[in-house]
Amino acid sequence: MKPEATPLVGVNDTACLNPANDATIGLIRVPEGLRLRDLSAVSMDLEWKPASAAARSAIDWFYLHLGGQSIAGRAAKLKDAIGAVLNDLLNAAENTPFRPCFRSMRAKDFTGGPVGYRSAKAVIDLFEVKGLVHLAGGNFNREGRVSCGTTTRIWPTTALLDHLAEFGIAPSNRREHFIKGEGSEAASRPILLSTSSAWRGRRRVEGKPLPVDATDPTVIKYAAQVDRLNAFIAKQAIEGAGEVVFFRKFNCGDQAGHAYRKGGRLWVVGGGYQMMPKRWKPSHPEGTKLRSSILINGEPTTEIDIGSSHLTIFQAKLGLPFDPQADLYDIPGIEREVVKAYINLTLSKPRLPKQWPADMRSDFLDRYGCEIDRDHSIYFVREACLERHPILCQRKSIQLDWSDLQFIESQAILRAMDSLNQDSGIACLPIHDSLIVPLSHKDKAIEVLKESFKYHVGVMPRVN
């Protein structure tokens, strides 16, 4: 099979208004009159690994096809990079209309990531040489000015998708063949631990896996709780959520005295329903599964969540007077989601943030169709948030960060799940600060979640 290799021209000049006027790129043509920069893109995070024999076979084939065997001593790293790149290209290819991947190709932006710079660049360059992907560089001419720093756009050719189809792999069944980094280990281990995450410029780099002390009494207790939740959910009829197997991931294991009290959120192996969108939007491909379509024991479900969870915990643990029943993200003149994004960003960093992170910019473009750094000045948002919640001005001196807040929140969620499962026989599915529950048990679940939150935090929260 001869792959298509239509060149991409004009990426650095005004011709990039439509960089592929005469060629089908990936799945469909770039809409006439749009710059590639204007297309909503999907982040190439390089965090997924093969989960099926078909995916491993495909990776082996691409490794040979790319000539990877001629690069001495790098087989394992190259194969990891091939698998991660293939997954992210498939993830972007799921979308309608067409969306490319975006990825900063600066070496420093790979520091601490699951795939190293050398391996990722080698694979992406070889994919381009073989006509399997198209690349658009990072600098674009905008209204006569060169705008530097735009991340590289990457998208698959039909040749790449055809090769994957020969192994039974397509964008629509990607999750059957790939699993997020810790997923394969989590499938057999209820408790995972990682080092601290870190900020590299505008990008947050996830921590690396650490060994878990299976003899630690705290680990034994937490593992027993996760096993109990897994045993209960395995007996329920869950439709539309995929396979449900929980594990609990703790963070900051490289910090002295972490004592498994940092992070601790409950995750689903492979992402599962937690990665499904809550609501449908026009950019979703036909047949996209939504969380609202999940059935538990044949019943429709609803999602209940703790309002302003982290900010409520933050203020309550500092002993501040405030109304926990109020919407703490309600600031006149600023969209609620923007306020929420800034406050959660502030609580995740040791200092007040001065710019929107790259992943947050991408997320807002994806979810809401707006460029947050252009439409919402972070300086204006910051001043409004500090006026409403002046305690944030002291963020640097307060030793209570995102990992502490996540742990407290996770304890409240797990206590509520245990109570609903063991005391009331009610099945539920967690999504960090919320629970999916059968519609007929909504009131009971709200009552239990409120009481559990009060037990761990000391205040009765607002539950939506």
CSV table of C-alpha atoms in Angstrom, one decimal:
chain,number,residue,atom,x,y,z
A,1,MET,CA,0.0,0.0,0.0
A,2,LYS,CA,1.5,3.3,-1.0
A,3,PRO,CA,0.8,6.0,1.6
A,4,GLU,CA,-0.3,9.4,0.5
A,5,ALA,CA,2.3,12.1,0.9
A,6,THR,CA,0.7,15.4,-0.1
A,7,PRO,CA,3.0,18.2,1.1
A,8,LEU,CA,1.8,20.8,3.5
A,9,VAL,CA,2.7,24.3,2.2
A,10,GLY,CA,2.6,27.8,3.4
A,11,VAL,CA,2.6,27.2,7.1
A,12,ASN,CA,4.6,30.3,7.8
A,13,ASP,CA,3.0,32.8,5.5
A,14,THR,CA,-0.5,34.0,4.5
A,15,ALA,CA,-1.0,31.0,2.3
A,16,CYS,CA,-1.7,29.0,5.5
A,17,LEU,CA,-5.3,30.3,5.4
A,18,ASN,CA,-6.0,26.9,4.0
A,19,PRO,CA,-2.8,24.7,4.1
A,20,ALA,CA,-4.3,21.8,2.2
A,21,ASN,CA,-6.7,23.2,-0.4
A,22,ASP,CA,-6.1,20.4,-2.8
A,23,ALA,CA,-5.7,17.4,-0.5
A,24,THR,CA,-7.7,15.5,2.0
A,25,ILE,CA,-5.8,15.5,5.2
A,26,GLY,CA,-6.5,12.8,7.7
A,27,LEU,CA,-10.2,12.5,7.7
A,28,ILE,CA,-11.7,15.5,6.0
A,29,ARG,CA,-10.6,18.8,4.4
A,30,VAL,CA,-9.6,21.8,6.4
A,31,PRO,CA,-12.7,24.1,6.2
A,32,GLU,CA,-12.2,26.7,3.5
A,33,GLY,CA,-11.0,30.1,4.8
A,34,LEU,CA,-9.7,28.8,8.2
A,35,ARG,CA,-6.1,29.0,9.3
A,36,LEU,CA,-4.8,25.8,10.9
A,37,ARG,CA,-4.2,27.8,14.1
A,38,ASP,CA,-7.9,28.5,14.3
A,39,LEU,CA,-8.9,24.8,14.3
A,40,SER,CA,-9.7,23.5,17.8
A,41,ALA,CA,-7.0,20.9,18.5
A,42,VAL,CA,-6.5,17.9,20.9
A,43,SER,CA,-3.5,17.8,23.2
A,44,MET,CA,-0.9,15.1,22.4
A,45,ASP,CA,-0.1,14.1,26.0
A,46,LEU,CA,1.7,10.8,25.1
A,47,GLU,CA,0.4,9.1,28.3
A,48,TRP,CA,-1.3,6.0,26.9
A,49,LYS,CA,0.0,2.5,26.3
A,50,PRO,CA,-1.2,-0.6,24.4
A,51,ALA,CA,-3.8,-2.7,26.2
A,52,SER,CA,-4.5,-5.4,23.5
A,53,ALA,CA,-2.6,-7.9,21.5
A,54,ALA,CA,-3.7,-6.1,18.3
A,55,ALA,CA,-2.3,-2.8,19.6
A,56,ARG,CA,1.1,-4.4,20.5
A,57,SER,CA,1.2,-6.1,17.1
A,58,ALA,CA,0.5,-2.8,15.3
A,59,ILE,CA,3.2,-1.1,17.3
A,60,ASP,CA,5.7,-3.8,16.4
A,61,TRP,CA,4.7,-3.4,12.7
A,62,PHE,CA,5.1,0.3,12.8
A,63,TYR,CA,8.5,-0.1,14.6
A,64,LEU,CA,9.8,-2.2,11.7
A,65,HIS,CA,8.1,-0.1,9.0
A,66,LEU,CA,9.8,3.0,10.4
A,67,GLY,CA,13.2,1.3,10.5
A,68,GLY,CA,13.4,1.5,14.3
A,69,GLN,CA,15.5,-1.6,14.4
A,70,SER,CA,18.4,0.4,12.9
A,71,ILE,CA,18.5,2.7,15.9
A,72,ALA,CA,20.6,0.9,18.4
A,73,GLY,CA,19.5,0.4,22.0
A,74,ARG,CA,16.2,2.3,21.8
A,75,ALA,CA,13.7,-0.3,20.9
A,76,ALA,CA,11.6,-0.2,24.1
A,77,LYS,CA,11.5,3.6,24.2
A,78,LEU,CA,10.7,3.9,20.5
A,79,LYS,CA,7.8,1.4,20.8
A,80,ASP,CA,6.5,3.3,23.9
A,81,ALA,CA,6.6,6.5,21.8
A,82,ILE,CA,4.9,4.8,18.8
A,83,GLY,CA,2.0,3.6,20.9
A,84,ALA,CA,1.5,6.9,22.7
A,85,VAL,CA,1.6,8.8,19.4
A,86,LEU,CA,-0.8,6.4,17.7
A,87,ASN,CA,-3.3,6.7,20.6
A,88,ASP,CA,-3.3,10.5,20.6
A,89,LEU,CA,-3.8,10.6,16.8
A,90,LEU,CA,-6.7,8.2,17.1
A,91,ASN,CA,-8.1,10.3,19.9
A,92,ALA,CA,-8.1,13.4,17.7
A,93,ALA,CA,-9.4,11.5,14.7
A,94,GLU,CA,-12.6,10.7,16.7
A,95,ASN,CA,-13.8,14.2,16.4
A,96,THR,CA,-16.1,15.8,13.8
A,97,PRO,CA,-15.3,18.2,12.3
A,98,PHE,CA,-11.6,17.5,11.8
A,99,ARG,CA,-9.3,18.3,14.6
A,100,PRO,CA,-5.5,17.9,14.7
A,101,CYS,CA,-3.3,17.1,17.7
A,102,PHE,CA,-1.1,19.9,19.1
A,103,ARG,CA,2.2,19.4,20.9
A,104,SER,CA,5.1,21.7,21.9
A,105,MET,CA,8.2,20.1,20.4
A,106,ARG,CA,10.6,22.0,22.6
A,107,ALA,CA,12.9,19.5,24.5
A,108,LYS,CA,12.2,21.1,27.9
A,109,ASP,CA,8.5,20.5,27.5
A,110,PHE,CA,9.1,16.8,27.6
A,111,THR,CA,11.0,16.9,30.9
A,112,GLY,CA,9.5,14.4,33.4
A,113,GLY,CA,6.9,13.2,30.9
A,114,PRO,CA,6.1,9.6,30.1
A,115,VAL,CA,7.8,9.7,26.7
A,116,GLY,CA,11.1,11.5,26.2
A,117,TYR,CA,11.9,14.2,23.7
A,118,ARG,CA,14.4,12.1,21.6
A,119,SER,CA,12.0,9.2,21.2
A,120,ALA,CA,8.9,11.3,20.5
A,121,LYS,CA,10.7,13.5,18.0
A,122,ALA,CA,12.3,10.5,16.2
A,123,VAL,CA,8.9,8.8,15.9
A,124,ILE,CA,7.0,11.9,14.7
A,125,ASP,CA,9.7,12.7,12.2
A,126,LEU,CA,9.7,9.1,10.9
A,127,PHE,CA,5.9,9.1,10.6
A,128,GLU,CA,6.2,12.3,8.5
A,129,VAL,CA,8.9,10.8,6.3
A,130,LYS,CA,6.7,7.7,5.7
A,131,GLY,CA,3.7,9.9,4.8
A,132,LEU,CA,1.8,8.8,7.9
A,133,VAL,CA,1.2,12.2,9.4
A,134,HIS,CA,1.2,15.9,8.4
A,135,LEU,CA,2.9,18.5,10.5
A,136,ALA,CA,2.4,22.2,10.7
A,137,GLY,CA,5.2,24.2,12.4
A,138,GLY,CA,4.8,26.5,15.3
A,139,ASN,CA,4.9,30.0,13.8
A,140,PHE,CA,2.1,31.6,11.9
A,141,ASN,CA,1.6,35.0,10.2
A,142,ARG,CA,-1.4,36.7,11.8
A,143,GLU,CA,-2.6,40.0,10.2
A,144,GLY,CA,0.9,40.8,9.1
A,145,ARG,CA,2.6,39.9,12.4
A,146,VAL,CA,4.5,36.6,13.0
A,147,SER,CA,2.9,35.0,16.1
A,148,CYS,CA,5.6,32.8,17.7
A,149,GLY,CA,5.1,30.0,20.2
A,150,THR,CA,2.1,28.3,18.6
A,151,THR,CA,2.4,24.6,19.2
A,152,THR,CA,3.0,22.2,16.4
A,153,ARG,CA,-0.1,20.7,14.8
A,154,ILE,CA,0.0,17.0,13.9
A,155,TRP,CA,-2.7,14.9,12.2
A,156,PRO,CA,-2.9,11.4,10.6
A,157,THR,CA,-3.0,10.7,6.9
A,158,THR,CA,-5.5,8.1,5.6
A,159,ALA,CA,-2.5,5.8,5.1
A,160,LEU,CA,-1.9,5.6,8.8
A,161,LEU,CA,-5.6,4.9,9.5
A,162,ASP,CA,-5.6,2.3,6.8
A,163,HIS,CA,-2.6,0.5,8.4
A,164,LEU,CA,-4.3,0.5,11.8
A,165,ALA,CA,-7.5,-0.8,10.3
A,166,GLU,CA,-5.6,-3.9,9.2
A,167,PHE,CA,-5.1,-4.7,12.9
A,168,GLY,CA,-8.8,-4.0,13.7
A,169,ILE,CA,-8.0,-0.6,15.3
A,170,ALA,CA,-10.0,2.5,14.5
A,171,PRO,CA,-10.7,5.9,16.2
A,172,SER,CA,-14.1,4.5,17.4
A,173,ASN,CA,-12.6,1.5,19.3
A,174,ARG,CA,-9.4,3.2,20.5
A,175,ARG,CA,-10.2,2.5,24.2
A,176,GLU,CA,-10.3,-1.2,23.5
A,177,HIS,CA,-6.7,-1.1,22.5
A,178,PHE,CA,-5.0,1.6,24.6
A,179,ILE,CA,-5.0,2.3,28.3
A,180,LYS,CA,-3.7,5.3,30.2
A,181,GLY,CA,-0.2,5.0,31.6
A,182,GLU,CA,-0.9,3.6,35.1
A,183,GLY,CA,-3.9,1.6,33.9
A,184,SER,CA,-2.1,-1.7,33.3
A,185,GLU,CA,-0.6,-1.6,36.8
A,186,ALA,CA,-3.8,-0.4,38.3
A,187,ALA,CA,-5.7,-3.4,36.9
A,188,SER,CA,-4.0,-5.6,39.5
A,189,ARG,CA,-3.1,-3.1,42.2
A,190,PRO,CA,-5.8,-1.1,44.2
A,191,ILE,CA,-3.3,1.5,45.4
A,192,LEU,CA,-0.8,3.5,43.3
A,193,LEU,CA,1.7,6.1,44.4
A,194,SER,CA,3.6,8.8,42.4
A,195,THR,CA,6.1,11.5,42.9
A,196,SER,CA,5.0,15.2,43.0
A,197,SER,CA,3.9,16.8,39.8
A,198,ALA,CA,5.7,20.0,38.7
A,199,TRP,CA,5.2,23.0,36.6
A,200,ARG,CA,7.4,23.5,33.5
A,201,GLY,CA,6.5,26.9,32.2
A,202,ARG,CA,2.8,26.7,31.3
A,203,ARG,CA,2.7,22.9,31.4
A,204,ARG,CA,2.1,20.7,34.4
A,205,VAL,CA,4.2,17.5,34.3
A,206,GLU,CA,2.7,14.5,36.1
A,207,GLY,CA,4.7,12.7,38.7
A,208,LYS,CA,6.4,9.3,38.1
A,209,PRO,CA,5.3,6.0,39.6
A,210,LEU,CA,6.8,4.9,43.0
A,211,PRO,CA,6.6,1.5,44.7
A,212,VAL,CA,3.9,1.1,47.3
A,213,ASP,CA,4.6,-0.4,50.7
A,214,ALA,CA,2.1,-3.2,50.8
A,215,THR,CA,2.9,-3.8,54.5
A,216,ASP,CA,2.0,-0.2,55.6
A,217,PRO,CA,-1.2,-0.4,57.8
A,218,THR,CA,-2.6,2.7,56.0
A,219,VAL,CA,-2.1,1.0,52.6
A,220,ILE,CA,-3.7,-2.2,53.8
A,221,LYS,CA,-6.7,-0.2,55.1
A,222,TYR,CA,-7.2,1.8,51.9
A,223,ALA,CA,-6.6,-1.3,49.7
A,224,ALA,CA,-9.3,-3.2,51.6
A,225,GLN,CA,-11.7,-0.3,51.0
A,226,VAL,CA,-11.0,-0.2,47.3
A,227,ASP,CA,-11.4,-4.0,47.1
A,228,ARG,CA,-14.7,-3.7,48.9
A,229,LEU,CA,-16.0,-1.1,46.5
A,230,ASN,CA,-14.8,-3.2,43.5
A,231,ALA,CA,-16.5,-6.4,44.9
A,232,PHE,CA,-19.8,-4.5,45.3
A,233,ILE,CA,-19.8,-2.8,41.9
A,234,ALA,CA,-18.9,-6.1,40.2
A,235,LYS,CA,-22.3,-7.5,41.3
A,236,GLN,CA,-24.3,-4.6,39.8
A,237,ALA,CA,-25.6,-4.2,36.2
A,238,ILE,CA,-23.8,-1.2,34.9
A,239,GLU,CA,-24.7,-0.3,31.3
A,240,GLY,CA,-23.0,2.4,29.1
A,241,ALA,CA,-19.9,2.9,31.4
A,242,GLY,CA,-17.6,0.2,30.1
A,243,GLU,CA,-15.7,-2.0,32.5
A,244,VAL,CA,-15.6,-0.5,36.0
A,245,VAL,CA,-12.6,-1.4,38.2
A,246,PHE,CA,-11.4,1.2,40.7
A,247,PHE,CA,-8.0,2.1,42.0
A,248,ARG,CA,-6.8,4.9,44.3
A,249,LYS,CA,-3.8,7.0,43.3
A,250,PHE,CA,-1.8,9.0,45.8
A,251,ASN,CA,0.6,11.7,45.0
A,252,CYS,CA,3.7,13.4,46.3
A,253,GLY,CA,5.3,10.2,47.5
A,254,ASP,CA,8.7,11.8,47.3
A,255,GLN,CA,7.8,14.2,50.0
A,256,ALA,CA,8.9,13.3,53.5
A,257,GLY,CA,5.9,12.3,55.7
A,258,HIS,CA,3.4,12.1,52.9
A,259,ALA,CA,1.8,9.1,54.7
A,260,TYR,CA,-0.6,8.4,51.9
A,261,ARG,CA,-2.4,11.6,52.6
A,262,LYS,CA,-1.8,13.5,49.4
A,263,GLY,CA,-4.1,13.1,46.4
A,264,GLY,CA,-5.9,9.8,46.8
A,265,ARG,CA,-8.6,10.2,44.2
A,266,LEU,CA,-10.5,7.1,43.1
A,267,TRP,CA,-10.0,6.4,39.4
A,268,VAL,CA,-11.3,3.8,36.9
A,269,VAL,CA,-8.8,1.6,35.2
A,270,GLY,CA,-8.3,2.9,31.6
A,271,GLY,CA,-10.3,6.1,32.2
A,272,GLY,CA,-13.7,4.5,31.4
A,273,TYR,CA,-16.8,6.5,32.1
A,274,GLN,CA,-14.7,9.2,33.9
A,275,MET,CA,-13.4,10.2,30.5
A,276,MET,CA,-16.8,10.4,28.9
A,277,PRO,CA,-18.3,13.9,28.3
A,278,LYS,CA,-21.2,14.9,30.6
A,279,ARG,CA,-23.1,16.7,27.9
A,280,TRP,CA,-23.2,16.5,24.1
A,281,LYS,CA,-21.7,19.3,22.0
A,282,PRO,CA,-21.6,19.8,18.2
A,283,SER,CA,-17.9,18.8,17.9
A,284,HIS,CA,-18.6,15.3,19.2
A,285,PRO,CA,-18.7,12.5,16.6
A,286,GLU,CA,-21.9,10.7,15.9
A,287,GLY,CA,-22.5,8.0,18.5
A,288,THR,CA,-20.5,9.7,21.3
A,289,LYS,CA,-21.4,8.1,24.7
A,290,LEU,CA,-22.4,10.5,27.4
A,291,ARG,CA,-22.3,9.9,31.2
A,292,SER,CA,-25.9,10.8,31.3
A,293,SER,CA,-26.7,7.7,29.3
A,294,ILE,CA,-25.3,5.3,32.0
A,295,LEU,CA,-27.8,2.9,33.5
A,296,ILE,CA,-27.3,1.3,37.0
A,297,ASN,CA,-29.3,-1.8,37.5
A,298,GLY,CA,-31.6,-0.8,34.6
A,299,GLU,CA,-32.3,2.7,36.1
A,300,PRO,CA,-31.5,6.1,34.5
A,301,THR,CA,-28.9,8.0,36.5
A,302,THR,CA,-28.2,11.5,37.6
A,303,GLU,CA,-25.0,13.2,38.7
A,304,ILE,CA,-24.7,15.0,42.0
A,305,ASP,CA,-21.6,17.0,42.9
A,306,ILE,CA,-20.2,19.1,45.7
A,307,GLY,CA,-20.4,22.8,44.9
A,308,SER,CA,-17.0,24.7,45.0
A,309,SER,CA,-15.5,21.7,46.6
A,310,HIS,CA,-11.8,22.6,46.9
A,311,LEU,CA,-12.4,26.2,47.9
A,312,THR,CA,-15.0,25.1,50.5
A,313,ILE,CA,-12.5,22.7,52.0
A,314,PHE,CA,-9.7,25.3,51.8
A,315,GLN,CA,-11.6,28.0,53.7
A,316,ALA,CA,-13.2,25.5,56.2
A,317,LYS,CA,-9.8,24.0,57.2
A,318,LEU,CA,-8.4,27.5,57.8
A,319,GLY,CA,-11.3,28.3,60.1
A,320,LEU,CA,-12.6,31.2,58.0
A,321,PRO,CA,-16.2,32.4,58.3
A,322,PHE,CA,-18.1,31.9,55.1
A,323,ASP,CA,-21.4,30.6,53.7
A,324,PRO,CA,-20.7,27.0,52.4
A,325,GLN,CA,-24.2,27.0,50.9
A,326,ALA,CA,-23.3,29.9,48.6
A,327,ASP,CA,-21.8,29.5,45.1
A,328,LEU,CA,-18.3,30.5,45.8
A,329,TYR,CA,-17.5,30.8,42.1
A,330,ASP,CA,-20.3,33.4,41.5
A,331,ILE,CA,-18.6,36.7,40.7
A,332,PRO,CA,-20.7,39.2,38.6
A,333,GLY,CA,-19.2,40.0,35.2
A,334,ILE,CA,-17.1,36.8,34.9
A,335,GLU,CA,-18.3,33.5,33.7
A,336,ARG,CA,-18.5,30.9,36.5
A,337,GLU,CA,-16.2,28.4,34.7
A,338,VAL,CA,-13.5,31.0,34.3
A,339,VAL,CA,-13.7,31.9,38.0
A,340,LYS,CA,-13.6,28.2,38.9
A,341,ALA,CA,-10.6,27.6,36.6
A,342,TYR,CA,-8.6,30.5,38.2
A,343,ILE,CA,-9.3,29.6,41.8
A,344,ASN,CA,-8.5,25.9,41.2
A,345,LEU,CA,-5.3,27.0,39.4
A,346,THR,CA,-4.4,29.2,42.3
A,347,LEU,CA,-4.9,26.4,44.8
A,348,SER,CA,-2.7,24.1,42.7
A,349,LYS,CA,0.3,26.5,42.6
A,350,PRO,CA,2.5,27.9,45.4
A,351,ARG,CA,2.1,31.5,44.0
A,352,LEU,CA,-0.6,33.4,42.4
A,353,PRO,CA,-0.6,32.5,38.7
A,354,LYS,CA,0.2,35.2,36.2
A,355,GLN,CA,-0.8,33.3,33.0
A,356,TRP,CA,-3.2,30.7,31.9
A,357,PRO,CA,-1.5,27.3,31.4
A,358,ALA,CA,-1.3,25.8,28.0
A,359,ASP,CA,-3.6,22.8,28.8
A,360,MET,CA,-6.2,25.1,30.3
A,361,ARG,CA,-6.2,27.2,27.2
A,362,SER,CA,-6.7,24.1,25.1
A,363,ASP,CA,-9.4,22.8,27.4
A,364,PHE,CA,-11.4,26.0,27.2
A,365,LEU,CA,-11.1,26.1,23.4
A,366,ASP,CA,-12.3,22.5,23.3
A,367,ARG,CA,-15.2,22.7,25.8
A,368,TYR,CA,-16.4,26.3,25.3
A,369,GLY,CA,-15.0,27.5,22.0
A,370,CYS,CA,-13.2,30.5,23.5
A,371,GLU,CA,-9.6,31.4,23.9
A,372,ILE,CA,-9.4,32.0,27.6
A,373,ASP,CA,-6.2,34.1,27.5
A,374,ARG,CA,-7.7,36.4,24.8
A,375,ASP,CA,-11.3,36.6,26.1
A,376,HIS,CA,-10.5,36.6,29.8
A,377,SER,CA,-7.5,38.6,31.0
A,378,ILE,CA,-6.0,36.7,33.9
A,379,TYR,CA,-5.2,40.0,35.6
A,380,PHE,CA,-8.8,41.1,35.6
A,381,VAL,CA,-10.0,37.7,36.7
A,382,ARG,CA,-7.3,37.6,39.5
A,383,GLU,CA,-8.3,40.9,40.9
A,384,ALA,CA,-12.0,40.0,41.0
A,385,CYS,CA,-11.3,36.6,42.6
A,386,LEU,CA,-9.0,38.2,45.3
A,387,GLU,CA,-11.6,40.8,46.1
A,388,ARG,CA,-14.2,38.1,46.6
A,389,HIS,CA,-11.9,35.7,48.4
A,390,PRO,CA,-9.1,37.7,50.0
A,391,ILE,CA,-7.6,34.6,51.7
A,392,LEU,CA,-6.1,33.8,48.2
A,393,CYS,CA,-3.7,36.7,48.6
A,394,GLN,CA,-2.0,34.7,51.3
A,395,ARG,CA,-1.7,31.6,49.1
A,396,LYS,CA,2.1,31.6,49.3
A,397,SER,CA,2.2,31.4,53.1
A,398,ILE,CA,-0.5,28.7,53.5
A,399,GLN,CA,0.7,25.1,53.7
A,400,LEU,CA,-2.4,23.6,52.3
A,401,ASP,CA,-2.3,22.7,48.6
A,402,TRP,CA,-4.2,20.8,45.9
A,403,SER,CA,-2.9,17.4,47.1
A,404,ASP,CA,-4.2,18.0,50.6
A,405,LEU,CA,-7.6,19.2,49.3
A,406,GLN,CA,-7.8,16.2,47.0
A,407,PHE,CA,-7.2,13.9,49.8
A,408,ILE,CA,-9.9,15.4,52.1
A,409,GLU,CA,-12.3,15.4,49.2
A,410,SER,CA,-11.5,11.8,48.3
A,411,GLN,CA,-12.0,10.7,51.9
A,412,ALA,CA,-15.5,12.2,51.8
A,413,ILE,CA,-16.4,10.6,48.5
A,414,LEU,CA,-15.2,7.1,49.6
A,415,ARG,CA,-17.0,7.4,52.9
A,416,ALA,CA,-20.2,8.3,51.0
A,417,MET,CA,-19.7,5.4,48.6
A,418,ASP,CA,-19.1,2.9,51.4
A,419,SER,CA,-22.3,4.1,53.2
A,420,LEU,CA,-24.4,3.9,50.1
A,421,ASN,CA,-23.1,0.5,49.1
A,422,GLN,CA,-22.9,-1.3,52.5
A,423,ASP,CA,-25.7,0.4,54.5
A,424,SER,CA,-28.3,1.0,51.7
A,425,GLY,CA,-27.3,-1.3,48.9
A,426,ILE,CA,-27.1,1.6,46.4
A,427,ALA,CA,-24.6,1.4,43.6
A,428,CYS,CA,-22.8,4.6,42.6
A,429,LEU,CA,-19.9,5.7,40.3
A,430,PRO,CA,-17.4,8.4,41.4
A,431,ILE,CA,-16.0,11.3,39.4
A,432,HIS,CA,-13.7,13.0,41.8
A,433,ASP,CA,-16.1,15.5,43.5
A,434,SER,CA,-19.3,14.0,42.3
A,435,LEU,CA,-21.3,10.7,42.2
A,436,ILE,CA,-23.4,9.1,39.5
A,437,VAL,CA,-26.4,7.5,41.2
A,438,PRO,CA,-29.7,5.9,40.2
A,439,LEU,CA,-32.3,8.6,39.8
A,440,SER,CA,-34.7,6.9,42.3
A,441,HIS,CA,-32.0,7.2,45.0
A,442,LYS,CA,-31.0,10.8,44.3
A,443,ASP,CA,-32.3,12.3,47.6
A,444,LYS,CA,-30.7,9.6,49.7
A,445,ALA,CA,-27.4,10.0,47.9
A,446,ILE,CA,-27.4,13.8,48.4
A,447,GLU,CA,-28.1,13.3,52.1
A,448,VAL,CA,-25.3,10.8,52.5
A,449,LEU,CA,-22.8,12.9,50.5
A,450,LYS,CA,-23.5,16.0,52.6
A,451,GLU,CA,-23.1,14.1,55.8
A,452,SER,CA,-19.9,12.5,54.7
A,453,PHE,CA,-18.4,15.9,53.6
A,454,LYS,CA,-19.4,17.4,56.9
A,455,TYR,CA,-17.7,14.6,58.8
A,456,HIS,CA,-14.4,15.2,57.0
A,457,VAL,CA,-14.5,19.0,56.5
A,458,GLY,CA,-16.7,20.3,59.3
A,459,VAL,CA,-19.3,22.2,57.2
A,460,MET,CA,-22.4,21.1,55.3
A,461,PRO,CA,-21.7,21.7,51.6
A,462,ARG,CA,-23.9,22.8,48.8
A,463,VAL,CA,-24.7,19.8,46.6
A,464,ASN,CA,-25.8,20.3,43.0
